[in-house]
Structure formats: C-alpha cells, structure tokens
C-alpha atoms as a printed R data frame, in Angstrom:
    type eleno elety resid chain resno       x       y      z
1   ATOM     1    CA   UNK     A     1 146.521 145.145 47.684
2   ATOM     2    CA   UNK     A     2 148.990 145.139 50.609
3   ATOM     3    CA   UNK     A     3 150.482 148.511 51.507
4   ATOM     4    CA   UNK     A     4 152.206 148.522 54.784
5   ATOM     5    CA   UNK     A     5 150.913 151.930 55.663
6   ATOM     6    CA   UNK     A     6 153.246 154.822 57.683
7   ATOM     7    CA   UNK     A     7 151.537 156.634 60.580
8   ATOM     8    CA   UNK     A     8 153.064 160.016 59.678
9   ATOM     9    CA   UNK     A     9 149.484 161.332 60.769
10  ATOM    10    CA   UNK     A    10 149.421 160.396 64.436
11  ATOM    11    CA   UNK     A    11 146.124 158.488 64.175
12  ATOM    12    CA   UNK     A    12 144.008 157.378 65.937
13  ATOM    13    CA   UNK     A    13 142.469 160.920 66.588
14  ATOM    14    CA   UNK     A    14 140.115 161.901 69.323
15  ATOM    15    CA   UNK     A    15 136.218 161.386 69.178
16  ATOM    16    CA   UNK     A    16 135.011 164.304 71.081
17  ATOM    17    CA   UNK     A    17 131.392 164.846 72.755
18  ATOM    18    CA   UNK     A    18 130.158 167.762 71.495
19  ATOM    19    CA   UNK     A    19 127.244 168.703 74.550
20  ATOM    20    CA   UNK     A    20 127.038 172.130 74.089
21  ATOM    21    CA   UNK     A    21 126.997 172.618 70.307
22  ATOM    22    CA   UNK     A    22 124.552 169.254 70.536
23  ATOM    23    CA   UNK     A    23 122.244 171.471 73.278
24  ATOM    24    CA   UNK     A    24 122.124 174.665 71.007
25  ATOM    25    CA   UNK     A    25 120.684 172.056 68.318
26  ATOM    26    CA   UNK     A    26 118.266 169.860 70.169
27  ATOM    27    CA   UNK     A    27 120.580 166.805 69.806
28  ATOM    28    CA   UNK     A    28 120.138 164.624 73.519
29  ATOM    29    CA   UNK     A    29 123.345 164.706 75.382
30  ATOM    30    CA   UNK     A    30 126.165 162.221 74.060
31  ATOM    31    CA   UNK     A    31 124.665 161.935 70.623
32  ATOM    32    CA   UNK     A    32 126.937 164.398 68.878
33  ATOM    33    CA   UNK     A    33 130.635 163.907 68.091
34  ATOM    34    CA   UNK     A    34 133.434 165.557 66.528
35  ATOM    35    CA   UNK     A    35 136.410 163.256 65.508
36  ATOM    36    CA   UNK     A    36 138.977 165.461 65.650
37  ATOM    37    CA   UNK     A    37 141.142 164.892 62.579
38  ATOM    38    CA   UNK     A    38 142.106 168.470 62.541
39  ATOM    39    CA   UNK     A    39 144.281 167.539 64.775
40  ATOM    40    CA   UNK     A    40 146.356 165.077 62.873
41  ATOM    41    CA   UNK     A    41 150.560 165.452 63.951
42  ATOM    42    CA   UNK     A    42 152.020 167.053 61.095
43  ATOM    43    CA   UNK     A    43 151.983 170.306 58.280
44  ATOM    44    CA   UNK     A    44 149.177 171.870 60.524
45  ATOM    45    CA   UNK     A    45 146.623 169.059 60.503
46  ATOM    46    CA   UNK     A    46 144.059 168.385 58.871
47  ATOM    47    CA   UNK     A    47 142.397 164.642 56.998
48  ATOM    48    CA   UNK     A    48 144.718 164.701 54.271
49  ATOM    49    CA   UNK     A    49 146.964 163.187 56.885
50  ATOM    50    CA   UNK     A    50 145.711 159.913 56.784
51  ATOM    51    CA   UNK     A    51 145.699 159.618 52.885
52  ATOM    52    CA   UNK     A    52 149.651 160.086 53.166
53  ATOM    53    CA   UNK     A    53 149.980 157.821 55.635
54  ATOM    54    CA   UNK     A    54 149.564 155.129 52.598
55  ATOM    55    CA   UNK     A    55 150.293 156.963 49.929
56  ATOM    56    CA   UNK     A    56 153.845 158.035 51.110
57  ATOM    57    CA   UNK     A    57 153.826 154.330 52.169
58  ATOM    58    CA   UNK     A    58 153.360 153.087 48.537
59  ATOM    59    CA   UNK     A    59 155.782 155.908 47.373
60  ATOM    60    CA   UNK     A    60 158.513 154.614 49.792
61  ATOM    61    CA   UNK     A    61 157.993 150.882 48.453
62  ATOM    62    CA   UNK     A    62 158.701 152.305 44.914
63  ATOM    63    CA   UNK     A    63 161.576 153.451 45.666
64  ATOM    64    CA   UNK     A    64 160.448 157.120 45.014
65  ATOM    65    CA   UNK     A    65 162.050 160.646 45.604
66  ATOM    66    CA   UNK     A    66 159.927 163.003 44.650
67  ATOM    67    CA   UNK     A    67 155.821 163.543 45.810
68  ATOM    68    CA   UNK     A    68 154.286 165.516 42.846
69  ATOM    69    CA   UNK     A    69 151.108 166.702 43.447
70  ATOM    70    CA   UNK     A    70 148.872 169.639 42.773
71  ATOM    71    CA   UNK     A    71 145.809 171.827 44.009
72  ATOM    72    CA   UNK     A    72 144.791 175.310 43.834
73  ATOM    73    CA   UNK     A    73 146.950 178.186 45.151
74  ATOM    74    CA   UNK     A    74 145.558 177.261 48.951
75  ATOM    75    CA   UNK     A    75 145.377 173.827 48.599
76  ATOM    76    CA   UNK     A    76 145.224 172.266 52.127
77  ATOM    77    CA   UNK     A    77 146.440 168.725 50.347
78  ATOM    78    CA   UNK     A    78 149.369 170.561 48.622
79  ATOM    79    CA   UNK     A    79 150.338 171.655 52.317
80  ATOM    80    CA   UNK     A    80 150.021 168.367 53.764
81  ATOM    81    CA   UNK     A    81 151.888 166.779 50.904
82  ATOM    82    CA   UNK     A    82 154.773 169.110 50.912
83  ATOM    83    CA   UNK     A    83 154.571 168.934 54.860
84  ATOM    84    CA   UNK     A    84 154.800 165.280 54.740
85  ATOM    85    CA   UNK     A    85 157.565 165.037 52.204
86  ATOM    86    CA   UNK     A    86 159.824 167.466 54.571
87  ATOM    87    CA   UNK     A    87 159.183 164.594 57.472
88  ATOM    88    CA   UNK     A    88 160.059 161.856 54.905
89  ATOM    89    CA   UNK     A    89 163.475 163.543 53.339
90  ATOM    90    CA   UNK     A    90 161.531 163.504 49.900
91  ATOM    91    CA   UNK     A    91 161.840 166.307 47.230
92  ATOM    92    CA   UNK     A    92 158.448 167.959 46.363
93  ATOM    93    CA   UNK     A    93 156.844 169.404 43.450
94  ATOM    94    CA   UNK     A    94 153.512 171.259 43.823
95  ATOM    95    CA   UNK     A    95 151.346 172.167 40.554
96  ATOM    96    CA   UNK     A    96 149.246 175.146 41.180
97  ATOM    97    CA   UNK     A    97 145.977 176.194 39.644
98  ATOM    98    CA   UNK     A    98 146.685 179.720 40.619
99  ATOM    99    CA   UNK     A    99 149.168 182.618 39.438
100 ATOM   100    CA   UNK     A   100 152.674 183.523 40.182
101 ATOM   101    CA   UNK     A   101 151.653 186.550 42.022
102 ATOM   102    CA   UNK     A   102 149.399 185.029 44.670
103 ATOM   103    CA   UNK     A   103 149.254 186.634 47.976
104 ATOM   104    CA   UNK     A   104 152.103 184.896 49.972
105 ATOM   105    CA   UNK     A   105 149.959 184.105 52.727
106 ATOM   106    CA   UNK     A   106 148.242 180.807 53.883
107 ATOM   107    CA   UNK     A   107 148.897 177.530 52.506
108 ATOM   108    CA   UNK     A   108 150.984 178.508 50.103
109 ATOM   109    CA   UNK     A   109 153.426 180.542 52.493
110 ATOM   110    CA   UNK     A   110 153.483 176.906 54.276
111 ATOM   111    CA   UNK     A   111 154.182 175.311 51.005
112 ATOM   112    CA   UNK     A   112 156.842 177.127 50.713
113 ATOM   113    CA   UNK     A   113 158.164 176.891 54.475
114 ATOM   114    CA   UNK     A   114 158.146 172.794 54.027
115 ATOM   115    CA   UNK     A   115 160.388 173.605 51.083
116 ATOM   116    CA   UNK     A   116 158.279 172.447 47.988
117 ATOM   117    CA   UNK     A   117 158.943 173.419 44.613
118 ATOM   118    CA   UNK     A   118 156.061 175.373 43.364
119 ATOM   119    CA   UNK     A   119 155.136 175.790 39.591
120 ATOM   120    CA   UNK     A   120 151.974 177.759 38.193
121 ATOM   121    CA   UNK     A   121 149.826 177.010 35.531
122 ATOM   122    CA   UNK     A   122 146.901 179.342 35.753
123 ATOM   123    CA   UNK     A   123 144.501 176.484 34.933
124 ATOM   124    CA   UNK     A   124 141.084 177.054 36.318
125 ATOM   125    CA   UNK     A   125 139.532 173.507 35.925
126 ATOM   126    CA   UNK     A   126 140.494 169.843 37.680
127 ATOM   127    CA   UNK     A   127 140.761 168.507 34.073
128 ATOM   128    CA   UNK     A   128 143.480 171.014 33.102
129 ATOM   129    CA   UNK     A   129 145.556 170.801 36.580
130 ATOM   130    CA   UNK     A   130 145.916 167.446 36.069
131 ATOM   131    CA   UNK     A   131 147.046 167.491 32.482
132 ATOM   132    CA   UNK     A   132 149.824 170.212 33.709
133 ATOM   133    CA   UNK     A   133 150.763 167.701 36.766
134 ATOM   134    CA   UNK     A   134 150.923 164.607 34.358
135 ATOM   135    CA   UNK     A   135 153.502 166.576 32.210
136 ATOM   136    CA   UNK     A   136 155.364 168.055 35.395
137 ATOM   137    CA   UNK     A   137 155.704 163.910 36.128
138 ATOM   138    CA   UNK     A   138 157.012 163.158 32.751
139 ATOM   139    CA   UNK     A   139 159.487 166.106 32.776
140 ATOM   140    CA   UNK     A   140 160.844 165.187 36.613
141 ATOM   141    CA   UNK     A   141 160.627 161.283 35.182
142 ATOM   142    CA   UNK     A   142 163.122 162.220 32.175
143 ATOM   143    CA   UNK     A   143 165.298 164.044 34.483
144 ATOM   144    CA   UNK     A   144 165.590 160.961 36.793
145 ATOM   145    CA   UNK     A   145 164.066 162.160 39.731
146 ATOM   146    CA   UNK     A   146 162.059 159.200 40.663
147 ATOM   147    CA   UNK     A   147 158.572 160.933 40.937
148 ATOM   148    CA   UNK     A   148 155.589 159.631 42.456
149 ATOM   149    CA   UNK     A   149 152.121 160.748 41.279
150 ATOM   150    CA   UNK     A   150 149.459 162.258 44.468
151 ATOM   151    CA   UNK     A   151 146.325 162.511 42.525
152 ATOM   152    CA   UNK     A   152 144.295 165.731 43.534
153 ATOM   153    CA   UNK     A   153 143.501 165.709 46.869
154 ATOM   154    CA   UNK     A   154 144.896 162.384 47.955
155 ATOM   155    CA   UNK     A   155 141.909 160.923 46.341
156 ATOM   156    CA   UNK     A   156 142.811 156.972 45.347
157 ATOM   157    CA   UNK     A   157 141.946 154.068 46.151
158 ATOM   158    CA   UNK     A   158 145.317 154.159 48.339
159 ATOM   159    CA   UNK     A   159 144.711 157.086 49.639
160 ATOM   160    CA   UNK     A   160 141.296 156.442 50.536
161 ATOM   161    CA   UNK     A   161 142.501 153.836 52.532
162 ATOM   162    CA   UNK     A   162 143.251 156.487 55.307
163 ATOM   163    CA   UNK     A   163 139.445 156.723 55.972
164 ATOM   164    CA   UNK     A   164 138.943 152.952 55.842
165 ATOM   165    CA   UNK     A   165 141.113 153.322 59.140
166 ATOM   166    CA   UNK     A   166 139.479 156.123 60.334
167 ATOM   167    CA   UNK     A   167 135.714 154.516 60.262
168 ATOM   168    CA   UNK     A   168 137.554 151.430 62.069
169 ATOM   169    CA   UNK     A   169 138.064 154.170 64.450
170 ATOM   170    CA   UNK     A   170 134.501 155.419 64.461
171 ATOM   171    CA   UNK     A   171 132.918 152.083 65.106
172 ATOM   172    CA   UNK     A   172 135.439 151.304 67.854
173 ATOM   173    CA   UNK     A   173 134.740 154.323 69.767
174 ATOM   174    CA   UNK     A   174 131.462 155.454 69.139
175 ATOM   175    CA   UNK     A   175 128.429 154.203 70.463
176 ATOM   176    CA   UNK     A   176 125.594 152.726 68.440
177 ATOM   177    CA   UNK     A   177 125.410 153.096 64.879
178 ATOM   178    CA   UNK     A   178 126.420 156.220 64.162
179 ATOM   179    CA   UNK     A   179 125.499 158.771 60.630
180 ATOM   180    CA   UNK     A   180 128.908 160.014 59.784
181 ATOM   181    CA   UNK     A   181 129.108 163.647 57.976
182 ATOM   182    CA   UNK     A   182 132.082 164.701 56.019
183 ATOM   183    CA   UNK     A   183 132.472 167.530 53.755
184 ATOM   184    CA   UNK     A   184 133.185 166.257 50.209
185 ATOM   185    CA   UNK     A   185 135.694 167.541 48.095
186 ATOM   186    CA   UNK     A   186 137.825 165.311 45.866
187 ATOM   187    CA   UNK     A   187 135.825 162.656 47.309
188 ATOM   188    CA   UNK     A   188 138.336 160.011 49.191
189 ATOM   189    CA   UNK     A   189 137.284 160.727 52.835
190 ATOM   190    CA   UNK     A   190 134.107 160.072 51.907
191 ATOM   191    CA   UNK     A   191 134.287 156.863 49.958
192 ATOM   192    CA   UNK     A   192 137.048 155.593 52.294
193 ATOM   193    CA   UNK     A   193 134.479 156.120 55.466
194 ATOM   194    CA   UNK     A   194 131.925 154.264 53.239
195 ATOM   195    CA   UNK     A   195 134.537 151.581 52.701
196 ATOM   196    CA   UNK     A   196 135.150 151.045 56.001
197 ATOM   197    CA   UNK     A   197 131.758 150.846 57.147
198 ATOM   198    CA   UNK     A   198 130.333 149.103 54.736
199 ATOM   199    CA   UNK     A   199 127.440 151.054 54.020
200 ATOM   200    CA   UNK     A   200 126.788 154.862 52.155
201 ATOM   201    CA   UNK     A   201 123.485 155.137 54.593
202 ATOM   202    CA   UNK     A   202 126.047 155.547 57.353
203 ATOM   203    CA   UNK     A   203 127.853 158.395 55.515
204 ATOM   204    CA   UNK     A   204 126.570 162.003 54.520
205 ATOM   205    CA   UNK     A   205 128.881 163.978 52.213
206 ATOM   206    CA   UNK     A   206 128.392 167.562 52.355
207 ATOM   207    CA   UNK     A   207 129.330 168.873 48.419
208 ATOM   208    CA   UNK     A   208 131.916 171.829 48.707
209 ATOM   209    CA   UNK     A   209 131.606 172.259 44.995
210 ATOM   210    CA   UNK     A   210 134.946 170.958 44.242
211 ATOM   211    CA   UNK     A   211 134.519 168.775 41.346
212 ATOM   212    CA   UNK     A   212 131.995 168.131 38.763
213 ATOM   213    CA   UNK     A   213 129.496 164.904 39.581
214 ATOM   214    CA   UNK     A   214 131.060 164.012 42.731
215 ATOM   215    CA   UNK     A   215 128.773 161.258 43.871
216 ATOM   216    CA   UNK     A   216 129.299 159.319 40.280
217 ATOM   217    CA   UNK     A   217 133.062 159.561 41.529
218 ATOM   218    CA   UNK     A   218 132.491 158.505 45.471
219 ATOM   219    CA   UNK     A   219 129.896 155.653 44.309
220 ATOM   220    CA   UNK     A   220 132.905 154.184 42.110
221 ATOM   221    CA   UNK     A   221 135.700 155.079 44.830
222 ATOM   222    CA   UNK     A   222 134.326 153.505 47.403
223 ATOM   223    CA   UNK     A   223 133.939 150.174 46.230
224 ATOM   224    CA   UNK     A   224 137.718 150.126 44.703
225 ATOM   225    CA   UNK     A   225 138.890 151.056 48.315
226 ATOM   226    CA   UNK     A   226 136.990 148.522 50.129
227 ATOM   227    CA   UNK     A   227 138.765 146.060 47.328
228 ATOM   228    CA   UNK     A   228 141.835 147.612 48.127
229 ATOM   229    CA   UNK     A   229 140.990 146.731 51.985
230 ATOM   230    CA   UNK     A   230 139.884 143.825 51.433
231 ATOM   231    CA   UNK     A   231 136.476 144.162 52.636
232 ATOM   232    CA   UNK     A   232 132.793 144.107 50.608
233 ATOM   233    CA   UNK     A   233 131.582 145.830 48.778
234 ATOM   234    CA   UNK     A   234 129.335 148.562 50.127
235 ATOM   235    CA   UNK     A   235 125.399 148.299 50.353
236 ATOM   236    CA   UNK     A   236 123.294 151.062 49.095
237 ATOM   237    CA   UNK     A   237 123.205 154.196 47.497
238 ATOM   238    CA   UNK     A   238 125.662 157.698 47.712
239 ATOM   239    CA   UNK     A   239 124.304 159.943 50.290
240 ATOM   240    CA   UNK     A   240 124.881 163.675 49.200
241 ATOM   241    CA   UNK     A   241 124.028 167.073 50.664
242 ATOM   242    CA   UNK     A   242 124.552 169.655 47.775
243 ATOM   243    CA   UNK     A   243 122.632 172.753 49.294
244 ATOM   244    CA   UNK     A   244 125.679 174.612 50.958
245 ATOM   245    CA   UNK     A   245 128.016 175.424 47.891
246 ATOM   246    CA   UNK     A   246 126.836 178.899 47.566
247 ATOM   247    CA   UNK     A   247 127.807 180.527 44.407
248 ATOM   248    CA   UNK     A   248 130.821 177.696 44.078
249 ATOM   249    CA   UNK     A   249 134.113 176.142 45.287
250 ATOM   250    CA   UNK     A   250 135.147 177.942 48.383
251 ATOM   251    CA   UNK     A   251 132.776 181.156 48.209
252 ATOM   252    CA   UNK     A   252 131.878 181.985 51.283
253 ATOM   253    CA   UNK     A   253 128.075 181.632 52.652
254 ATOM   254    CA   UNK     A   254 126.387 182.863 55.385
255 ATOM   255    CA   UNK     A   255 125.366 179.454 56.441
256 ATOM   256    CA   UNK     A   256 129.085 178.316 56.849
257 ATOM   257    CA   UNK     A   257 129.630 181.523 58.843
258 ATOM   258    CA   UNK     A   258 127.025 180.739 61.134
259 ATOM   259    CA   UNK     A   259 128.282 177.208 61.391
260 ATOM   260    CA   UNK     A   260 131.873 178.271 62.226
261 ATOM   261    CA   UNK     A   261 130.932 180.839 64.528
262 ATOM   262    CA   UNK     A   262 128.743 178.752 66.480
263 ATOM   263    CA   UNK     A   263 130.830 175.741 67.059
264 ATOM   264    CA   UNK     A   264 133.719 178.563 67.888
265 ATOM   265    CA   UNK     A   265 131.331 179.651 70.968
266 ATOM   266    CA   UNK     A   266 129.912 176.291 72.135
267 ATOM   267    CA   UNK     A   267 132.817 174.238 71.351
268 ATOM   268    CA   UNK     A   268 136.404 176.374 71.323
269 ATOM   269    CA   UNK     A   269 136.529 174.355 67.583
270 ATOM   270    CA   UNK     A   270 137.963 176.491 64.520
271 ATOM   271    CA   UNK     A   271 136.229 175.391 61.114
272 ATOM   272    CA   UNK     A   272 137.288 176.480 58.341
273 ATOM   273    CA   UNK     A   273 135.409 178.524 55.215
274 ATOM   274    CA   UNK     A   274 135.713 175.872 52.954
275 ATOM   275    CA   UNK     A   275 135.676 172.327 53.609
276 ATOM   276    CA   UNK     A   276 134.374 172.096 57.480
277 ATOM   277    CA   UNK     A   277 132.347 175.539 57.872
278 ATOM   278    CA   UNK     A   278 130.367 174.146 55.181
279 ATOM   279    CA   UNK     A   279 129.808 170.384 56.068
280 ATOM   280    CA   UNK     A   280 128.870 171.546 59.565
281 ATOM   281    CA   UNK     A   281 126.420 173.938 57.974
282 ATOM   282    CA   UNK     A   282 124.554 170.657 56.528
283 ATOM   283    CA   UNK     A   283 124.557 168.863 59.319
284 ATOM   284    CA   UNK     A   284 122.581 171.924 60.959
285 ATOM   285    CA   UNK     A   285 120.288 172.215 58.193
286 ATOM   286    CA   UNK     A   286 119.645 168.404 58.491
287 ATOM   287    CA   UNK     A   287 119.394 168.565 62.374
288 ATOM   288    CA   UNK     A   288 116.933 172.055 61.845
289 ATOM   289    CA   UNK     A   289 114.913 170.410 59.612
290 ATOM   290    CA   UNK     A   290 114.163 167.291 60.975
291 ATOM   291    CA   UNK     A   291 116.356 165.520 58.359
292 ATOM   292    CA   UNK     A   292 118.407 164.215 61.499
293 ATOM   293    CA   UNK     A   293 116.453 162.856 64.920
294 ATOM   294    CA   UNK     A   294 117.619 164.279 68.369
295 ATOM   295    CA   UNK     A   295 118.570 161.068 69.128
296 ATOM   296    CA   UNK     A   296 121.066 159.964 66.351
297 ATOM   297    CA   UNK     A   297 124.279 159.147 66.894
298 ATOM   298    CA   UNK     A   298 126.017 161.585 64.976
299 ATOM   299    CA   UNK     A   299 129.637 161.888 63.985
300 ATOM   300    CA   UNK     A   300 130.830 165.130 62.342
301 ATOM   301    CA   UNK     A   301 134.613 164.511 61.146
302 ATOM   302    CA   UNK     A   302 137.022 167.457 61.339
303 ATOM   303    CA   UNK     A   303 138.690 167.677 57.905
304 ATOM   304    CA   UNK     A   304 140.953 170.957 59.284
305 ATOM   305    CA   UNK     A   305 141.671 173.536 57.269
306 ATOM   306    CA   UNK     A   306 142.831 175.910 59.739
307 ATOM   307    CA   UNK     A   307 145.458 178.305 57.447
308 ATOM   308    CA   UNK     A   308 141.968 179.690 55.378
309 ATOM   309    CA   UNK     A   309 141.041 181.852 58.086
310 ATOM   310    CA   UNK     A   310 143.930 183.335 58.183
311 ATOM   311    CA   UNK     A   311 143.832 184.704 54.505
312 ATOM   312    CA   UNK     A   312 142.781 188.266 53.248
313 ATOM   313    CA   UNK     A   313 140.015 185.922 50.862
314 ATOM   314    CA   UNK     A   314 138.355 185.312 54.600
315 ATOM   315    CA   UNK     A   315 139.481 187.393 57.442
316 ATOM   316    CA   UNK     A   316 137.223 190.339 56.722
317 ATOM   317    CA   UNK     A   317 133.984 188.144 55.556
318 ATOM   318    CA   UNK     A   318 134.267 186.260 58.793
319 ATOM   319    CA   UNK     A   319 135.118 189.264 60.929
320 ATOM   320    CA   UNK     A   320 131.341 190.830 59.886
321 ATOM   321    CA   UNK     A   321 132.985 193.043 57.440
322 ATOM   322    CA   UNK     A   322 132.518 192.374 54.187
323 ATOM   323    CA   UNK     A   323 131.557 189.533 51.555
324 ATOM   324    CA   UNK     A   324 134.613 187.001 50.547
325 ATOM   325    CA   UNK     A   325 135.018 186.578 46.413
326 ATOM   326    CA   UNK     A   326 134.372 183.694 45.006
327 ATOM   327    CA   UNK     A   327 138.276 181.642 46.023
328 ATOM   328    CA   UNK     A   328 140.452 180.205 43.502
329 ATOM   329    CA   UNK     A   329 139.983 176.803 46.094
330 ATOM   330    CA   UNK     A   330 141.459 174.646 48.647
C-alpha cells in the first residue's frame, strides 16, 4: 500500500527529558522521556494527528468531500477530524454516542467551532455507533456527497500508519532501546508503534477501557500496518496493562489524579483524565513496583487530550472536590 501521506500534524514532535518527574520515581537521569505528541499543529493537538495525516491523505486520493466519523459526545478523534477537515476545505459529519442536550462545553463546543455537522444517536456501545455511522455514510453516499469513512478513533491500518512514523521517530532520537508506553484506546497508536518497531516487547499499552478485548484487536492491527508499511511482521506477544480502568471508560481514578498532578508539578505537562492521566498512572505502578528498572529507557507518548479538563465531568474531581461520574467517553 502506497499512500503519499499529508503532514497536517506538524510531525516530527519533540522527545522531551523528563529529569524531574524521572527523580520523583527513581528513574537515573536521561532515562525518562515524554514525546510530546500533545503538541501536534492543529484542532488542539493531540495523537490523532498523525492518523489524519494518512487518512485525509487516502481521502484526498479518492477524490472525497466529506470525513464521516464518529465518537462519543467528547471524542478527542471527532475534534481532530472535524479540525482537520476545516484545514483541508472538506465537509464533516460527526456521529455521536451521546444526546442532543450535552453540555456545550469541551470537544464538542470545538466540534462545533471547526464547523462539523453533528448528529446523535444515543448509542452506548462501539458496535451500535458504528452501525449508526455506516448508515450516516450510505445516506451522505445517496445524496452525492462523496463521503469517506474514519473508523472510530482513526484506528486502521492507514491510520495506524501515523505511529509507524512516530516509532521511526522514537528510534531516531532516543537512546538505546527504549520500552514505549501508550495509553490504549481504539488501539492504532499502539499497534502502529509496534509496527514500526518491530516488536510488542518494546510497547506497553495502558487499557483505558475503551473497547471490548483490545489486545485480540492490537495483536491483529499491528501486523496489517506493518504490511501496509511494508515492513515484518512483528515478533512476540501484546503487552497490556489493564489495572488503571477504574470502574470503566473515562471514570476517573485516583491513580490518574495522582499521575496528572504530579507530572503538572515536576514537569509543567497537562494530562488528561482519560487517555494520558491513566497511561502515566501505569507506567508509575510499573516503575513503583519494580515492573520497570531505574535504568530503562523509557518513552511515555503524549496522546493529548487537553479539552477534558476543562469539562464540568472533571474540573471539580481534579480540583479535590468531588468524585467525576462514570463519562459517556473520549
């Protein structure tokens, strides 16, 4: 597969030291690293930046006019694709999980600001958003609007192809051979950084609860993208942390508050509540518990996230006042 990819996302991003988050967790000097691809050019930020970067790519070569895509009412991909079809002069549909009435506020006050077209469906499960999103397709398809399918969260082995260029980055600029922690939602940044190095020992997916059996999905993603790439397949065996969910998809824990607060005060980083607060929380239970020597090179990648925080769902549980619900997603 040859997809001559855009670079809407402004890669490559920064590998930063982390010293003084490394120091509060025992890790020697220079082995911790944050690659910063919360800071990504466009819609905010964030790693669904580097999936469009192909997948808009692909959409372009098809002659396409329309992204259609879909997520949960604060979807950070629906923000990024509706973002990234504003850049492009492309119309955009956005299928949400959530209802009509939704606190304007977030992600989906940016959808809106990028100008997407937003239709609810009140569906609750993955399977049932993307029934609703295959029928918005056929209806835009009838109407000859030229639509182009983003599967949830970017997650294809196109899309996944933005990580494949991201670990290129990693093994450029880091040194050694560095264990790579994402958080895993939908599953592409993590089977795209397997891709591209060529190994799952290399890469620890943190589980955000986001969809049902997510290694049975990153174990047969990640060999289709390193197809797609044209690389080999990769050696070994998913690597999965699945001890930070709490009670489910974007419910807040204490451990992810903890993690975001800490990296706040050592680092000046934001995480946010759902994707990074949590991954970063594994990677200090690993590191705490001896899962993770002082002296590994460690790479923790940014996914962004940012608008969360800024969200009734959050603002108080963060603030030390009060306990988040269980969140309709990201």
């Amino acid at each position: 597969m040859t997809i001559d990819a855009l670079n809407l996302s402004g890669a490559p991003t920064p590998l930063q030291r982390a010293d003084r988050l490394g120091r509060e967790l025992g890790f020697q000097p220079g082995a911790l690293m944050i690659k910063r691809d919360d800071l990504t050019v466009f819609g905010v930020g964030g790693n669904k930046a580097r999936k469009l970067d192909h997948l808009c790519a692909d959409a372009r070569n098809r002659g396409c006019r329309t992204l259609v895509t879909g997520g949960a009412v604060q979807s950070n991909h629906v923000r990024m694709t509706a973002a990234a079809a504003a850049m492009l002069g492309l119309e955009c549909v956005v299928v949400l999980g959530g209802r009509e009435d939704s606190p304007m506020e977030g992600n989906l006050l940016l959808d809106r600001v990028f100008g997407a077209r937003t239709v609810f469906t009140g569906a609750v499960y993955s399977d049932e958003l993307e029934e609703a999103i295959a029928e918005e397709v056929d209806r835009l398809d009838s109407r000859g609007e030229a639509p182009y399918l983003i599967p949830l969260g970017g997650s294809s082995p196109i899309g996944a192809l933005g990580y494949v260029d991201a670990a290129r980055e990693i093994a450029a600029e880091a040194s050694g051979a560095p264990v790579v922690y994402t958080a895993c939602g939908s599953g592409g940044t993590h089977a795209g950084l397997v891709a591209g190095l060529g190994d799952h020992a290399r890469v620890v997916g943190v589980d955000v609860g986001a969809v049902r059996d997510i290694g049975t999905k990153v174990a047969s993603l990640a060999p289709m993208t390193a197809a797609a790439a044209g690389m080999a397949e990769p050696r070994g065996e998913v690597r999965l942390v699945s001890g930070q969910i709490g009670r489910g998809y974007g419910a807040p824990t204490e451990a992810a508050r903890e993690a975001i607060l800490l990296v706040a005060r050592t680092e000046g980083i934001v995480l946010d509540p759902v994707y990074s607060g949590k991954a970063m929380a594994g990677l200090v239970a690993d590191r705490r518990e001896g899962r993770l020597g002082s002296d590994q090179p460690t790479v923790f990648v940014h996914t962004g996230g940012l608008p969360a925080l800024f969200t009734s769902r959050y603002r108080d549980w963060l603030a030390g006042n009060g306990n988040a619900v269980a969140s309709d997603g990201q």
